[in-house]
Amino acid sequence: MMIYIGALWGEWFDWDLLIRLADAYPEAAVVAIGDYRGQCPERRPNLHFLGLKPQRELPAYLAHADVAIIPWKVNKITLATSPLKVYEYLAMRRPVVAPDLPPLRGIPGVWLSRNLFRGYRALV
C-alpha cells in the first residue's frame, strides 16, 4: 500500500500523477487521507479516499503502508516548500517517494525522483 496524508487541494497537488500511480500499480492500494470532496477527476478500483482522520489515528494508517508518497507537482510553490509530512512519515519508519525538491535532497529514507513510478518500484 502507498499512502498520502495531507491536503488534497492546491496548485501543487498532482491528480494526474495519483491516477497514473494507481494505473501503473493495480496490485497496490493507493490511499489518500485528507479533506476529499470528490476532487479526483477519475476513479480507479485501487484508489481510495478515506477523508479526514483524527491526528491520533494517522500512525495506525502509516504502520500498514509500504511506502509514503508525496504526489506533488514540481512548481514555484513546491520548490519553495519543505513538506513537514516527510518527517512524519520518516518518524513512522516509512520510506518516502517524493518529487525531486531541493529541500528534500540528502534526507535518508527519502527517494527523490523525477518519475515517482521508478521511485515506488525501487521500494517494493
PDB file of C-alpha atoms in Angstrom:
ATOM      1  CA  MET A   1       0.000   0.000   0.000  1.00  0.00           C
ATOM      2  CA  MET A   2       1.167   3.502  -0.790  1.00  0.00           C
ATOM      3  CA  ILE A   3      -0.248   6.326   1.298  1.00  0.00           C
ATOM      4  CA  TYR A   4      -0.505  10.103   1.194  1.00  0.00           C
ATOM      5  CA  ILE A   5      -1.746  12.099   4.160  1.00  0.00           C
ATOM      6  CA  GLY A   6      -2.329  15.785   3.661  1.00  0.00           C
ATOM      7  CA  ALA A   7      -4.035  18.482   1.673  1.00  0.00           C
ATOM      8  CA  LEU A   8      -5.909  17.266  -1.385  1.00  0.00           C
ATOM      9  CA  TRP A   9      -6.170  20.696  -2.966  1.00  0.00           C
ATOM     10  CA  GLY A  10      -3.968  23.464  -4.233  1.00  0.00           C
ATOM     11  CA  GLU A  11      -1.814  24.130  -7.262  1.00  0.00           C
ATOM     12  CA  TRP A  12       0.776  21.672  -6.022  1.00  0.00           C
ATOM     13  CA  PHE A  13      -1.317  18.507  -5.785  1.00  0.00           C
ATOM     14  CA  ASP A  14      -0.905  16.277  -8.836  1.00  0.00           C
ATOM     15  CA  TRP A  15      -4.162  14.426  -9.503  1.00  0.00           C
ATOM     16  CA  ASP A  16      -2.886  13.069 -12.801  1.00  0.00           C
ATOM     17  CA  LEU A  17       0.113  11.551 -11.047  1.00  0.00           C
ATOM     18  CA  LEU A  18      -2.072   9.907  -8.409  1.00  0.00           C
ATOM     19  CA  ILE A  19      -4.236   8.342 -11.133  1.00  0.00           C
ATOM     20  CA  ARG A  20      -1.173   7.214 -13.088  1.00  0.00           C
ATOM     21  CA  LEU A  21       0.265   5.589  -9.952  1.00  0.00           C
ATOM     22  CA  ALA A  22      -2.993   3.689  -9.434  1.00  0.00           C
ATOM     23  CA  ASP A  23      -2.929   2.585 -13.075  1.00  0.00           C
ATOM     24  CA  ALA A  24       0.757   1.591 -13.013  1.00  0.00           C
ATOM     25  CA  TYR A  25       0.382  -0.480  -9.824  1.00  0.00           C
ATOM     26  CA  PRO A  26      -3.073  -2.081  -9.939  1.00  0.00           C
ATOM     27  CA  GLU A  27      -1.964  -4.604  -7.306  1.00  0.00           C
ATOM     28  CA  ALA A  28      -1.251  -1.806  -4.819  1.00  0.00           C
ATOM     29  CA  ALA A  29      -3.781   0.158  -2.840  1.00  0.00           C
ATOM     30  CA  VAL A  30      -3.233   3.886  -3.286  1.00  0.00           C
ATOM     31  CA  VAL A  31      -4.670   5.552  -0.190  1.00  0.00           C
ATOM     32  CA  ALA A  32      -5.191   9.277   0.341  1.00  0.00           C
ATOM     33  CA  ILE A  33      -6.217  10.709   3.688  1.00  0.00           C
ATOM     34  CA  GLY A  34      -7.374  14.299   3.734  1.00  0.00           C
ATOM     35  CA  ASP A  35     -10.307  16.582   3.018  1.00  0.00           C
ATOM     36  CA  TYR A  36     -11.670  14.776  -0.005  1.00  0.00           C
ATOM     37  CA  ARG A  37     -14.679  16.343  -1.672  1.00  0.00           C
ATOM     38  CA  GLY A  38     -14.695  14.499  -4.977  1.00  0.00           C
ATOM     39  CA  GLN A  39     -11.778  16.439  -6.488  1.00  0.00           C
ATOM     40  CA  CYS A  40     -10.274  13.443  -8.278  1.00  0.00           C
ATOM     41  CA  PRO A  41     -11.280  13.629 -11.942  1.00  0.00           C
ATOM     42  CA  GLU A  42     -11.296   9.823 -12.423  1.00  0.00           C
ATOM     43  CA  ARG A  43     -11.987   6.739 -10.310  1.00  0.00           C
ATOM     44  CA  ARG A  44      -9.816   3.650 -10.020  1.00  0.00           C
ATOM     45  CA  PRO A  45     -10.622   0.452  -8.090  1.00  0.00           C
ATOM     46  CA  ASN A  46      -7.350   0.630  -6.140  1.00  0.00           C
ATOM     47  CA  LEU A  47      -7.521   4.384  -5.410  1.00  0.00           C
ATOM     48  CA  HIS A  48      -9.089   5.012  -2.003  1.00  0.00           C
ATOM     49  CA  PHE A  49     -10.011   8.327  -0.402  1.00  0.00           C
ATOM     50  CA  LEU A  50     -10.579   7.932   3.325  1.00  0.00           C
ATOM     51  CA  GLY A  51     -11.442  11.542   4.155  1.00  0.00           C
ATOM     52  CA  LEU A  52     -10.221  13.429   7.185  1.00  0.00           C
ATOM     53  CA  LYS A  53      -8.982  11.397  10.138  1.00  0.00           C
ATOM     54  CA  PRO A  54      -8.100  12.467  13.674  1.00  0.00           C
ATOM     55  CA  GLN A  55      -4.374  13.098  14.099  1.00  0.00           C
ATOM     56  CA  ARG A  56      -4.120  10.356  16.739  1.00  0.00           C
ATOM     57  CA  GLU A  57      -5.277   7.743  14.175  1.00  0.00           C
ATOM     58  CA  LEU A  58      -2.725   8.574  11.464  1.00  0.00           C
ATOM     59  CA  PRO A  59       0.139   6.461  12.860  1.00  0.00           C
ATOM     60  CA  ALA A  60      -2.011   3.329  12.534  1.00  0.00           C
ATOM     61  CA  TYR A  61      -2.584   4.020   8.841  1.00  0.00           C
ATOM     62  CA  LEU A  62       1.113   4.689   8.276  1.00  0.00           C
ATOM     63  CA  ALA A  63       2.047   1.483  10.111  1.00  0.00           C
ATOM     64  CA  HIS A  64       0.245  -0.516   7.408  1.00  0.00           C
ATOM     65  CA  ALA A  65       1.760   1.345   4.453  1.00  0.00           C
ATOM     66  CA  ASP A  66       4.660   0.009   2.411  1.00  0.00           C
ATOM     67  CA  VAL A  67       5.642   3.465   1.257  1.00  0.00           C
ATOM     68  CA  ALA A  68       4.509   7.038   1.801  1.00  0.00           C
ATOM     69  CA  ILE A  69       4.198   9.291  -1.221  1.00  0.00           C
ATOM     70  CA  ILE A  70       4.193  12.984  -1.919  1.00  0.00           C
ATOM     71  CA  PRO A  71       2.143  13.318  -5.148  1.00  0.00           C
ATOM     72  CA  TRP A  72       3.053  16.929  -5.798  1.00  0.00           C
ATOM     73  CA  LYS A  73       3.831  18.798  -8.946  1.00  0.00           C
ATOM     74  CA  VAL A  74       7.189  20.493  -9.156  1.00  0.00           C
ATOM     75  CA  ASN A  75       6.318  24.161  -9.471  1.00  0.00           C
ATOM     76  CA  LYS A  76       7.077  27.555  -7.951  1.00  0.00           C
ATOM     77  CA  ILE A  77       5.172  26.722  -4.762  1.00  0.00           C
ATOM     78  CA  THR A  78       6.678  23.284  -4.120  1.00  0.00           C
ATOM     79  CA  LEU A  79      10.194  24.407  -4.959  1.00  0.00           C
ATOM     80  CA  ALA A  80       9.898  26.831  -2.025  1.00  0.00           C
ATOM     81  CA  THR A  81       8.392  24.220   0.320  1.00  0.00           C
ATOM     82  CA  SER A  82       9.804  21.645   2.697  1.00  0.00           C
ATOM     83  CA  PRO A  83       6.886  19.300   3.318  1.00  0.00           C
ATOM     84  CA  LEU A  84       6.675  18.522   7.041  1.00  0.00           C
ATOM     85  CA  LYS A  85       4.789  15.321   6.259  1.00  0.00           C
ATOM     86  CA  VAL A  86       8.092  13.801   5.093  1.00  0.00           C
ATOM     87  CA  TYR A  87       9.361  13.919   8.673  1.00  0.00           C
ATOM     88  CA  GLU A  88       6.105  12.454   9.988  1.00  0.00           C
ATOM     89  CA  TYR A  89       6.423   9.593   7.503  1.00  0.00           C
ATOM     90  CA  LEU A  90      10.050   9.008   8.431  1.00  0.00           C
ATOM     91  CA  ALA A  91       9.214   9.068  12.147  1.00  0.00           C
ATOM     92  CA  MET A  92       6.946   6.091  11.417  1.00  0.00           C
ATOM     93  CA  ARG A  93       9.841   4.385   9.608  1.00  0.00           C
ATOM     94  CA  ARG A  94       8.129   4.509   6.229  1.00  0.00           C
ATOM     95  CA  PRO A  95      10.240   5.091   3.126  1.00  0.00           C
ATOM     96  CA  VAL A  96       9.146   8.161   1.220  1.00  0.00           C
ATOM     97  CA  VAL A  97       8.934   8.680  -2.522  1.00  0.00           C
ATOM     98  CA  ALA A  98       8.726  12.346  -3.450  1.00  0.00           C
ATOM     99  CA  PRO A  99       9.387  14.617  -6.385  1.00  0.00           C
ATOM    100  CA  ASP A 100      12.912  15.940  -6.671  1.00  0.00           C
ATOM    101  CA  LEU A 101      12.547  19.022  -4.471  1.00  0.00           C
ATOM    102  CA  PRO A 102      15.778  20.689  -3.295  1.00  0.00           C
ATOM    103  CA  PRO A 103      14.797  20.850   0.417  1.00  0.00           C
ATOM    104  CA  LEU A 104      14.397  17.049   0.465  1.00  0.00           C
ATOM    105  CA  ARG A 105      17.748  16.199  -1.079  1.00  0.00           C
ATOM    106  CA  GLY A 106      20.083  14.208   1.118  1.00  0.00           C
ATOM    107  CA  ILE A 107      17.483  13.098   3.682  1.00  0.00           C
ATOM    108  CA  PRO A 108      17.967   9.396   4.498  1.00  0.00           C
ATOM    109  CA  GLY A 109      14.893   7.333   3.688  1.00  0.00           C
ATOM    110  CA  VAL A 110      13.605   9.765   1.089  1.00  0.00           C
ATOM    111  CA  TRP A 111      13.726   8.609  -2.515  1.00  0.00           C
ATOM    112  CA  LEU A 112      13.569  11.551  -4.868  1.00  0.00           C
ATOM    113  CA  SER A 113      12.539  11.027  -8.411  1.00  0.00           C
ATOM    114  CA  ARG A 114      11.543  12.978 -11.447  1.00  0.00           C
ATOM    115  CA  ASN A 115       9.412   9.917 -12.050  1.00  0.00           C
ATOM    116  CA  LEU A 116       7.537   8.647  -8.982  1.00  0.00           C
ATOM    117  CA  PHE A 117       6.842   5.380 -10.799  1.00  0.00           C
ATOM    118  CA  ARG A 118      10.503   4.393 -10.693  1.00  0.00           C
ATOM    119  CA  GLY A 119      10.805   5.571  -7.107  1.00  0.00           C
ATOM    120  CA  TYR A 120       7.917   3.420  -5.936  1.00  0.00           C
ATOM    121  CA  ARG A 121       9.108   0.340  -7.865  1.00  0.00           C
ATOM    122  CA  ALA A 122      12.534   0.621  -6.231  1.00  0.00           C
ATOM    123  CA  LEU A 123      10.956   0.293  -2.783  1.00  0.00           C
ATOM    124  CA  VAL A 124       8.572  -2.633  -3.262  1.00  0.00           C
TER     125      VAL A 124
END
